[in-house]
Tab-separated table of C-alpha atoms and ligand atoms in Angstrom:
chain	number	residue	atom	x	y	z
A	143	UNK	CA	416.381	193.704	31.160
A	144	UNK	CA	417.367	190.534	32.430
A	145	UNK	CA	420.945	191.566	33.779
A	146	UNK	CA	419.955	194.094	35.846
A	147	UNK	CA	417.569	191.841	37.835
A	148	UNK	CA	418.062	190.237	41.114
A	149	UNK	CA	416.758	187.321	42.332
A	150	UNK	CA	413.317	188.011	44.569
A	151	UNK	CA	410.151	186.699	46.070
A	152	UNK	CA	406.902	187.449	46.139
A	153	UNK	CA	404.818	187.118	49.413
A	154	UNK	CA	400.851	186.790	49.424
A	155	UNK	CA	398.673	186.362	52.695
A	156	UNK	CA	395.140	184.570	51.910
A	157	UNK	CA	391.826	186.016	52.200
A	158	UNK	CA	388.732	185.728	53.069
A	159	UNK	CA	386.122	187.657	52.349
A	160	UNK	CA	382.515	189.097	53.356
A	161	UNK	CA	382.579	187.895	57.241
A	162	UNK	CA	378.935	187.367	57.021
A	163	UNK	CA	377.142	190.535	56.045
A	164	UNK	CA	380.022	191.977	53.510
A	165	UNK	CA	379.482	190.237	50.625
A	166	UNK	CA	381.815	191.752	48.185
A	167	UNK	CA	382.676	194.241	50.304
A	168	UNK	CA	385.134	193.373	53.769
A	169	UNK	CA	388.099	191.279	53.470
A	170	UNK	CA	390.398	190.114	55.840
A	171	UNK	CA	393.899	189.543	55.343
A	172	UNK	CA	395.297	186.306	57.023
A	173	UNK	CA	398.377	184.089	57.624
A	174	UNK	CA	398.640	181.634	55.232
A	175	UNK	CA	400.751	182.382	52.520
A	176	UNK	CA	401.385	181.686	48.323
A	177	UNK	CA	404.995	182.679	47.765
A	178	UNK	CA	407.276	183.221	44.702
A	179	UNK	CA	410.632	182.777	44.165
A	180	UNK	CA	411.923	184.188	41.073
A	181	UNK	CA	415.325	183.716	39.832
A	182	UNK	CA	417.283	184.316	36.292
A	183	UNK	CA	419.451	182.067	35.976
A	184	UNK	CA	417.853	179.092	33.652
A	185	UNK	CA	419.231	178.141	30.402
A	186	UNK	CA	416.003	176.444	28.855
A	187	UNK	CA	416.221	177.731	25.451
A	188	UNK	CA	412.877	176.676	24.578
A	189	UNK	CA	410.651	177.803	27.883
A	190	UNK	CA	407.967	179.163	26.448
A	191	UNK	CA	408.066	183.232	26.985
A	192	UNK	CA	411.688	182.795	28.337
A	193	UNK	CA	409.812	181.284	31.857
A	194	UNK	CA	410.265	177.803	33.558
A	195	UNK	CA	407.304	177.313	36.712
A	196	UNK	CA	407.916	174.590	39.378
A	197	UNK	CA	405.393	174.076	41.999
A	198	UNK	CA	404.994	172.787	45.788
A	199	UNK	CA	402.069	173.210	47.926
A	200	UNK	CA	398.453	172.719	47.767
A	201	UNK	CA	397.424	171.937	44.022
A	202	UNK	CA	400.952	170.309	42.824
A	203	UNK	CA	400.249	168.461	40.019
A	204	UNK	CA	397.224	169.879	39.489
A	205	UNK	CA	397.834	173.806	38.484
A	206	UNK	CA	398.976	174.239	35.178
A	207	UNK	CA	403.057	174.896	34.995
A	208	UNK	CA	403.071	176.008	31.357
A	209	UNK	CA	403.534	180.167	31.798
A	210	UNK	CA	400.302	180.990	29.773
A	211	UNK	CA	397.946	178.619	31.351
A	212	UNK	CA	398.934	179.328	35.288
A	213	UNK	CA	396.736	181.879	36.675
A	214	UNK	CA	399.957	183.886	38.349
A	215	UNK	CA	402.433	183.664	35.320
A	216	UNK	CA	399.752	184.359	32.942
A	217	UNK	CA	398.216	187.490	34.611
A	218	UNK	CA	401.526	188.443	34.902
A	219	UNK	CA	402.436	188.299	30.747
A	220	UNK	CA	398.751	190.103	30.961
A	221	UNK	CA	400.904	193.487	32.835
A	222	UNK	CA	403.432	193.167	30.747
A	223	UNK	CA	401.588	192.434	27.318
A	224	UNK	CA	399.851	195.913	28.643
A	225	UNK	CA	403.297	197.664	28.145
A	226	UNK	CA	404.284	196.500	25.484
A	227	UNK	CA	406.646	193.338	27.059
A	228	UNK	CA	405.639	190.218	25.584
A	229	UNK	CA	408.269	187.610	27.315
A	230	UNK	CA	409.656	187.673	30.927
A	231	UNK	CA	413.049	188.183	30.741
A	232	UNK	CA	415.929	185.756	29.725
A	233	UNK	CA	416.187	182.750	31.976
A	234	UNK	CA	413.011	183.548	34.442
A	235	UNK	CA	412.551	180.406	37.004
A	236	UNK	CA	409.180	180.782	39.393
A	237	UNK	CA	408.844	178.384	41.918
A	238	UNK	CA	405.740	178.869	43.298
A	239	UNK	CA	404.971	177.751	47.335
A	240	UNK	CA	401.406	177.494	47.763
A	241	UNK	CA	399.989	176.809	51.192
A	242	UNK	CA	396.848	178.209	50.006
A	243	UNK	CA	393.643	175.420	49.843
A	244	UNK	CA	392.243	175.955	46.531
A	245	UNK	CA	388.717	176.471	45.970
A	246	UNK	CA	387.788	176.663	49.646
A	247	UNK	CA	386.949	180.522	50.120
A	248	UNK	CA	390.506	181.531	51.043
A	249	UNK	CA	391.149	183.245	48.427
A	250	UNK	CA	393.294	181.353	46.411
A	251	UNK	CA	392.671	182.810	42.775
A	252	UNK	CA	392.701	186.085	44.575
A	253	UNK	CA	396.410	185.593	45.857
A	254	UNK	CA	397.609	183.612	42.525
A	255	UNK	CA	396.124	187.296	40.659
A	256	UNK	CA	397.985	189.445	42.975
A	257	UNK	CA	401.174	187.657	42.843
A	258	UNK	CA	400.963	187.614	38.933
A	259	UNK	CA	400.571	191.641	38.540
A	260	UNK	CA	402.813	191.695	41.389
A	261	UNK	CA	405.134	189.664	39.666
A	262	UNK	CA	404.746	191.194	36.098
A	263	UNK	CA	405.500	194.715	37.946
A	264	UNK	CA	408.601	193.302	39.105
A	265	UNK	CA	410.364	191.894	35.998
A	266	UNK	CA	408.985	194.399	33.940
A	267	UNK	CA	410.549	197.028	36.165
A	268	UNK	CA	406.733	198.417	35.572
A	269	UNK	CA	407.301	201.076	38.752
A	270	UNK	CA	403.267	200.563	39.312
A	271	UNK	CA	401.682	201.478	42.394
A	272	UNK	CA	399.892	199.131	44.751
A	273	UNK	CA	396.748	201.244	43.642
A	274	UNK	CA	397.546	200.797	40.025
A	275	UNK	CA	398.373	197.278	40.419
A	276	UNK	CA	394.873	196.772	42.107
A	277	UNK	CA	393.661	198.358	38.891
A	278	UNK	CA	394.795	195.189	36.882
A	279	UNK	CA	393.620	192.844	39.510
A	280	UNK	CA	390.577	194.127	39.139
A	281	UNK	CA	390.302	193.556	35.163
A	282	UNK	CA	390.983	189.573	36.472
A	283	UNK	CA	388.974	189.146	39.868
A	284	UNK	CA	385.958	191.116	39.565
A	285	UNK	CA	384.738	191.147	43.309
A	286	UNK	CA	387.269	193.683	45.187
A	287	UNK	CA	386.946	192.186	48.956
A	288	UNK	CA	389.561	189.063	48.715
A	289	UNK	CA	392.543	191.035	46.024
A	290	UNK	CA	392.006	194.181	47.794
A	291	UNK	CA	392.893	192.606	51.403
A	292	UNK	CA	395.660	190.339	50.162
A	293	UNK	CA	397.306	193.244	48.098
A	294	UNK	CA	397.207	195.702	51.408
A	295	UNK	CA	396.684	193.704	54.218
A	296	UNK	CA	394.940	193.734	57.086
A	297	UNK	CA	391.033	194.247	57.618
A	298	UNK	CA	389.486	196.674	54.254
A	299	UNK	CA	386.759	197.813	52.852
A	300	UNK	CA	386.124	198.319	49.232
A	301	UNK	CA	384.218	199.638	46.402
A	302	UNK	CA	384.147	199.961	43.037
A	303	UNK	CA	384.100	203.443	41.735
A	304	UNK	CA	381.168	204.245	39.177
A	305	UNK	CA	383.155	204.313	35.932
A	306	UNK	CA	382.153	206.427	32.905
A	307	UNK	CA	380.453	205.354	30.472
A	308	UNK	CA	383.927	204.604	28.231
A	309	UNK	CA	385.541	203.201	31.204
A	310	UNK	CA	382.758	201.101	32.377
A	311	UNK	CA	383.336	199.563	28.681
A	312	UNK	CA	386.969	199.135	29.305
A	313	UNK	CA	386.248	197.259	32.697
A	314	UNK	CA	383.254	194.918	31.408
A	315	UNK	CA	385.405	193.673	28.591
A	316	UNK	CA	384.753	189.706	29.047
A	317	UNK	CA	387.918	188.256	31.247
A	318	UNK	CA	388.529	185.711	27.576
A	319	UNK	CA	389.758	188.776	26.124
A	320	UNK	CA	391.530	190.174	29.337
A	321	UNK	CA	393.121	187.113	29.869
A	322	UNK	CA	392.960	184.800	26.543
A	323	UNK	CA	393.439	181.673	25.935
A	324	UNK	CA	397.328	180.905	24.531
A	325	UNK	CA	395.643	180.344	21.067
A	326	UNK	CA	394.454	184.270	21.488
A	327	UNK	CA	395.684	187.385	22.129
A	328	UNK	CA	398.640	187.024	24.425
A	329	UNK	CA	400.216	185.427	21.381
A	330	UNK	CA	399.111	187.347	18.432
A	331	UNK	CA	401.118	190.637	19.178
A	332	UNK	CA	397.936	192.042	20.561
A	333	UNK	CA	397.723	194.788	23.213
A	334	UNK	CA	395.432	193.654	26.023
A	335	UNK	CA	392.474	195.666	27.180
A	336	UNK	CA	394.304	198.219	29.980
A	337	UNK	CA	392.313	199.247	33.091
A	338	UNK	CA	390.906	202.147	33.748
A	339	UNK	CA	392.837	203.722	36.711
A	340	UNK	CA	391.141	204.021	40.109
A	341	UNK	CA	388.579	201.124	39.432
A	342	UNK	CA	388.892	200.225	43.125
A	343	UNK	CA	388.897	202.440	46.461
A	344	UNK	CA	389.543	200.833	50.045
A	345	UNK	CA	389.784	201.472	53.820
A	346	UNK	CA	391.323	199.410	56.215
A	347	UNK	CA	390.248	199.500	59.617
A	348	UNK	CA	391.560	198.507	62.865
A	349	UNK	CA	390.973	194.582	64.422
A	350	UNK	CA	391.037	194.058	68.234
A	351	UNK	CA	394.056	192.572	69.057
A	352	UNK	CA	392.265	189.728	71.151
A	353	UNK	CA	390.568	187.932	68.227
A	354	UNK	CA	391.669	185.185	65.796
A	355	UNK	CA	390.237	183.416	62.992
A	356	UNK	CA	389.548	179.603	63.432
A	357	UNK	CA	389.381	178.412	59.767
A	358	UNK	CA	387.595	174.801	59.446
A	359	UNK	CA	388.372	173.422	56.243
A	360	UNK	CA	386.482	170.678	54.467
A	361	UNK	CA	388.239	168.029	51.954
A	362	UNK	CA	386.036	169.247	48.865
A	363	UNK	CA	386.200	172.319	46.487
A	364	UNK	CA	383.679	175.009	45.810
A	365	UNK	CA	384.439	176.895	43.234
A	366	UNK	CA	383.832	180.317	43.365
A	367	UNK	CA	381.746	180.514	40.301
A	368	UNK	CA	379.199	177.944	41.274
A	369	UNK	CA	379.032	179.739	44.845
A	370	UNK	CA	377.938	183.157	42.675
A	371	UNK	CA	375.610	180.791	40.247
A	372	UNK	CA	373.047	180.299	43.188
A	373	UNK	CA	372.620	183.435	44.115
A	374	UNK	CA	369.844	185.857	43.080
A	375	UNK	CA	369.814	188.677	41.052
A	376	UNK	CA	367.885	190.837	43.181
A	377	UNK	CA	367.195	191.036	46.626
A	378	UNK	CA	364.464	192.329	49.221
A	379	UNK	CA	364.492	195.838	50.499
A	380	UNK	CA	364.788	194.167	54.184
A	381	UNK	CA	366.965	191.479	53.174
A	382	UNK	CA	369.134	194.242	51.935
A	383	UNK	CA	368.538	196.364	55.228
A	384	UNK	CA	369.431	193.521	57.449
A	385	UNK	CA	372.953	193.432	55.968
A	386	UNK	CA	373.527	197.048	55.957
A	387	UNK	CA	372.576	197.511	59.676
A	388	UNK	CA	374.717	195.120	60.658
A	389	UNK	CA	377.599	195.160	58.413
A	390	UNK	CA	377.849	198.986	60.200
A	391	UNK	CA	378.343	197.796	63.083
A	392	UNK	CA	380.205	194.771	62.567
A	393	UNK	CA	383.268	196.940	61.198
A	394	UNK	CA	383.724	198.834	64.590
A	395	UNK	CA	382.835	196.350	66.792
A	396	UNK	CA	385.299	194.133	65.197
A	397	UNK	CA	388.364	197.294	66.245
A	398	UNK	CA	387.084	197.250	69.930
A	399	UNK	CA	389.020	195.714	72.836
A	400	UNK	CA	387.971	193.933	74.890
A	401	UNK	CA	385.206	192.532	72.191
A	402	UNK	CA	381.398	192.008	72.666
A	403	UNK	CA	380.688	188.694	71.365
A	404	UNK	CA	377.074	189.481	71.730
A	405	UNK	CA	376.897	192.370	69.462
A	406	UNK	CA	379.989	191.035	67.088
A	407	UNK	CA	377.669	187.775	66.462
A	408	UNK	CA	374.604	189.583	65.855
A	409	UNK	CA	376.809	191.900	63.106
A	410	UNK	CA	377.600	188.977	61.455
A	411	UNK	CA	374.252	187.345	60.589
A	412	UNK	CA	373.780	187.469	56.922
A	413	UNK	CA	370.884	187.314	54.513
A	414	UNK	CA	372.187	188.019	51.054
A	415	UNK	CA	374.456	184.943	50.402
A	416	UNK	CA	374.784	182.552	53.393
A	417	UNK	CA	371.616	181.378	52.896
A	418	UNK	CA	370.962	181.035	49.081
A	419	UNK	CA	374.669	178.819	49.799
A	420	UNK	CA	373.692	176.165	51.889
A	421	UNK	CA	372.569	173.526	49.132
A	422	UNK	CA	376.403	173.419	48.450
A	423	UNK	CA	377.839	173.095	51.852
A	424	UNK	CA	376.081	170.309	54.022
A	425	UNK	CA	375.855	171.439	57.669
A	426	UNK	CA	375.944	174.896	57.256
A	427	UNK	CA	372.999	176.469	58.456
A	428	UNK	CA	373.305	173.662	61.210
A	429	UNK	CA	376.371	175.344	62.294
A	430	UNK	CA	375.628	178.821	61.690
A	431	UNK	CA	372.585	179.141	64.193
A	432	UNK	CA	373.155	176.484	67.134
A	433	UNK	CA	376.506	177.884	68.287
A	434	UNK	CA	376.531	181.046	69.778
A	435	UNK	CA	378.720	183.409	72.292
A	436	UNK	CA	376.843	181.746	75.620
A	437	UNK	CA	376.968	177.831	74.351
A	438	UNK	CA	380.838	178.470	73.576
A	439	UNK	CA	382.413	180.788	75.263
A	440	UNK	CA	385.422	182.438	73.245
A	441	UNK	CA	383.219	182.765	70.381
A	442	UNK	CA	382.421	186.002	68.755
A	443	UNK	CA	380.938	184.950	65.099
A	444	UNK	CA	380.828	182.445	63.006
A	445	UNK	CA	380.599	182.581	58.985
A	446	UNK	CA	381.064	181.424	55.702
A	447	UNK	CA	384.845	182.151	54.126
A	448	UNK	CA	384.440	183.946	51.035
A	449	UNK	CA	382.646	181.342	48.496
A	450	UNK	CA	382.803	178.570	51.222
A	451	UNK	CA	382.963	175.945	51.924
A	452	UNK	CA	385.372	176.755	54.745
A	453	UNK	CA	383.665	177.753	57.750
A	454	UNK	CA	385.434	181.239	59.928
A	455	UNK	CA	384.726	181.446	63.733
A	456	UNK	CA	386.015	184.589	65.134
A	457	UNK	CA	387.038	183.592	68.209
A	458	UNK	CA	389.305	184.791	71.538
A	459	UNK	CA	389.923	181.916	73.350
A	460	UNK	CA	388.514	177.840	73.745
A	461	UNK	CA	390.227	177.501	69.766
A	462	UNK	CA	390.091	173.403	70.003
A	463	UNK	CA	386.457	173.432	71.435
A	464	UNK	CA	385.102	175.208	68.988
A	465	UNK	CA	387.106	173.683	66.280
A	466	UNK	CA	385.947	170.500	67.808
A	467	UNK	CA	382.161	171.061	67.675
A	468	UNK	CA	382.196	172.470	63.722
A	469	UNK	CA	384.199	169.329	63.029
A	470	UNK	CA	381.714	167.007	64.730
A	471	UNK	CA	378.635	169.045	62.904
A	472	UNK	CA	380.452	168.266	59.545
A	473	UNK	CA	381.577	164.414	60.532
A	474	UNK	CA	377.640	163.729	60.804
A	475	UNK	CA	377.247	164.600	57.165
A	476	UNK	CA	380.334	162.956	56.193
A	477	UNK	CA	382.610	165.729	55.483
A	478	UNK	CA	386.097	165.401	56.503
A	479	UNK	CA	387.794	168.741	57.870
A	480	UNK	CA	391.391	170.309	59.250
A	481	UNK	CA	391.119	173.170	60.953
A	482	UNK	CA	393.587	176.132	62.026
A	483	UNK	CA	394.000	179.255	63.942
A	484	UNK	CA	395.259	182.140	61.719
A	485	UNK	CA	396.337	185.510	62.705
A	486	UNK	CA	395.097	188.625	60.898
A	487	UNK	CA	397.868	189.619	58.772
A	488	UNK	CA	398.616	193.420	58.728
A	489	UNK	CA	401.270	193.522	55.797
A	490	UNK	CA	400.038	193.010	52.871
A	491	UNK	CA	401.518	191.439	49.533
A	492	UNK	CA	405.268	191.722	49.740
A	493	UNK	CA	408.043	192.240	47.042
A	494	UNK	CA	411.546	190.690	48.906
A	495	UNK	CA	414.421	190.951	46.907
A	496	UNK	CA	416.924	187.546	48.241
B	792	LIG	N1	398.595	179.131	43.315
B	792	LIG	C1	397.834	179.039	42.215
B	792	LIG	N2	398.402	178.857	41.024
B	792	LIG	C2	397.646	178.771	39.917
B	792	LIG	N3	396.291	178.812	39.916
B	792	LIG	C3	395.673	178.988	41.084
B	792	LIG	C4	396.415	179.119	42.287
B	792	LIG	N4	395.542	179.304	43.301
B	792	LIG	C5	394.301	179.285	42.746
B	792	LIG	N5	394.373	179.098	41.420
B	792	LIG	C6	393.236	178.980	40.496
B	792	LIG	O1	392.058	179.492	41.137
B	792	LIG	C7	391.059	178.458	41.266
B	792	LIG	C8	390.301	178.596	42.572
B	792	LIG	O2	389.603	179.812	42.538
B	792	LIG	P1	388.189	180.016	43.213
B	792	LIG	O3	387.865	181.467	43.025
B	792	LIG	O4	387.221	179.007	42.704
B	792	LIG	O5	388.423	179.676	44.752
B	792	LIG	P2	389.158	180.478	45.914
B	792	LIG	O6	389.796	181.711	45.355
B	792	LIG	O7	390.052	179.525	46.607
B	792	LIG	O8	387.939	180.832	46.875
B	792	LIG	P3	387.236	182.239	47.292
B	792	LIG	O9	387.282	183.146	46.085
B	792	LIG	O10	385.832	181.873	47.667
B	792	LIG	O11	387.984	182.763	48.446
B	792	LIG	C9	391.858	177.162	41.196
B	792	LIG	O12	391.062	176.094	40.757
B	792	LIG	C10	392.953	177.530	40.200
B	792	LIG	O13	392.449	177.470	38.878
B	793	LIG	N1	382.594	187.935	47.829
B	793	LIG	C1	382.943	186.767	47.070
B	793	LIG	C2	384.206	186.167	47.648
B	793	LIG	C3	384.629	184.904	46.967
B	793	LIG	O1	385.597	185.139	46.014
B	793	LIG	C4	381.813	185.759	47.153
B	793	LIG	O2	381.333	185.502	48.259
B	793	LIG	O3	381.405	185.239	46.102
């Protein structure tokens, strides 16, 4: 396998997901990237599953580099432990790039799970779709919104099909089994659980050329498991109404030039999981409801990344300003914050060969 391989990389925009109302639903594709570059050309006659991993970026020496303990490398052996391929071929160096903050609601995990079935598809010679290869992405990262917009790009909407009942069992298998520990079944000659195809369906629509996303980043992690743990299991007919009205609107308005900042930061109020989040993110409802359209002009909406705790203003113009004032609002409470602009991304993830 390995000599007819060339050399490649592997190119993964962040994500972040529910822009207020959308909770597990919108995702929005944007420009800061994890990349891959894969080459086979190693002599290491003891990597472990014939695959060396070096690392520069955001989490350097703190991500794993052994190939079934890193999230990418080991989804990947996941694909190819699905058909049958338990090794990546002879000599297989990934150097992984990461400009990706972990934990902070860009979608880290998301990327580093798209890249890996990405990846697996690639030196398995797999021939997957990008709909199939959501499929296993799905089995990893059960929410669709942040691997659905960093596998296609650009501004989606997903859902998850209703399964039958023998595919619904194939899909709730618990992720320890989908993606074991190296003690279980990626070593014991095993064949993983494989997903059901079409788990996922998505649309992407259209973003107003006009708007940006200013993403304020604090210095702490939130991982995205905690930010699910406060949330409740059910929720008020109204509460639930609220974020329906306006998540209707909010995917139009957000495709209309010029925008309407008044009815684009209405759309983007939220009820379900803003709220339940703010024990976990100082300053946030703070921020959320004393900066609006009128106090800073430029604005359009302002929300909760993903799992947090990076704050997204949607924005058109008066970046710094607005930058300036969420950084200020988070200095009082002693959280420390960079901030950037970043450009919706319309490609999605990329397979480059060098
Ligand atoms: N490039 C990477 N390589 C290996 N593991 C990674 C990489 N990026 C993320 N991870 C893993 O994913 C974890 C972060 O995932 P988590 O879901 O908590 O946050 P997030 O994806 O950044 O945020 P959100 O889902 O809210 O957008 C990291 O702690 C790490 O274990
Ligand atoms: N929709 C998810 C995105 C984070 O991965 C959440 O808010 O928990």
């Amino acid at each position: 396998m390995a000599g007819t391989l060339k050399p490649f990389t592997i190119k993964v925009p962040c994500s972040s997901a529910n822009i207020g109302p959308g909770f597990d639903v919108v995702g929005l594709a944007l420009s800061i990237y994890l990349t891959l570059t894969v080459t086979f050309t190693t002599t290491d006659p003891d990597a472990e599953h014939n695959c060396t991993i070096t690392y520069e970026g955001d989490g350097a020496g703190e991500v794993p580099l052994k190939p079934d303990h890193n999230l990418i490398t080991r989804t990947a052996l996941y694909v190819l432990k699905c058909h049958d391929i338990r090794d990546f071929p002879a000599g297989t160096h990934v150097h992984i790039h990461n400009d990706i903050p972990l934990g902070r609601g860009l979608g880290s995990s998301g990327a580093a799970v798209v890249a890996g079935v990405m990846l697996g598809n690639t030196v398995g010679q797999l021939g997957l779709s990008k709909d199939r290869m959501m499929d296993y992405t799905l089995m990893i990262e059960r929410h669709p919104d942040n691997v659905t917009a960093t596998m296609m790009g650009g501004f989606v909407g997903s859902y998850l099909r209703e399964l039958d009942p023998k595919d619904t069992e194939r899909k709730e298998i618990p992720l320890s089994e989908v993606l074991p520990e190296p003690a279980g079944g990626l070593d014991t000659g095993l064949r993983p659980p494989e997903p059901p195809t079409g788990i996922g369906h998505h649309i992407r629509f259209g973003w107003a050329k006009e708007i940006k996303a200013i993403a304020i980043i604090p210095d702490f992690e939130v991982a995205t498991a905690t930010a699910r743990g406060v949330l409740p299991t059910e929720y008020s007919k109204k509460d639930l109404i609220f974020n329906l009205q306006r998540l209707a609107v909010l995917t139009t308005a957000l495709t209309r030039s010029p925008p309407d900042p008044e009815l684009i930061y209405q759309a983007m109020q939220d009820k379900v999981h803003q709220p339940y989040r703010k024990t976990l993110i100082p300053a946030l409802p703070d921020i959320l409801t004393s900066m609006t359209p009128n106090s800073h002009p430029g604005l359009l909406g302002i929300c909760l990344s993903g799992a947090g705790p990076t704050i997204l203003a949607l924005a058109t113009e008066n970046f710094q300003s607005i930058a300036d004032e969420i950084l200020s609002r988070f200095a009082k409470e002693g959280v420390h914050c960079i901030w950037k602009v970043l450009e919706p991304v319309q490609d999605g993830a990329q397979v480059i060969e060098l």
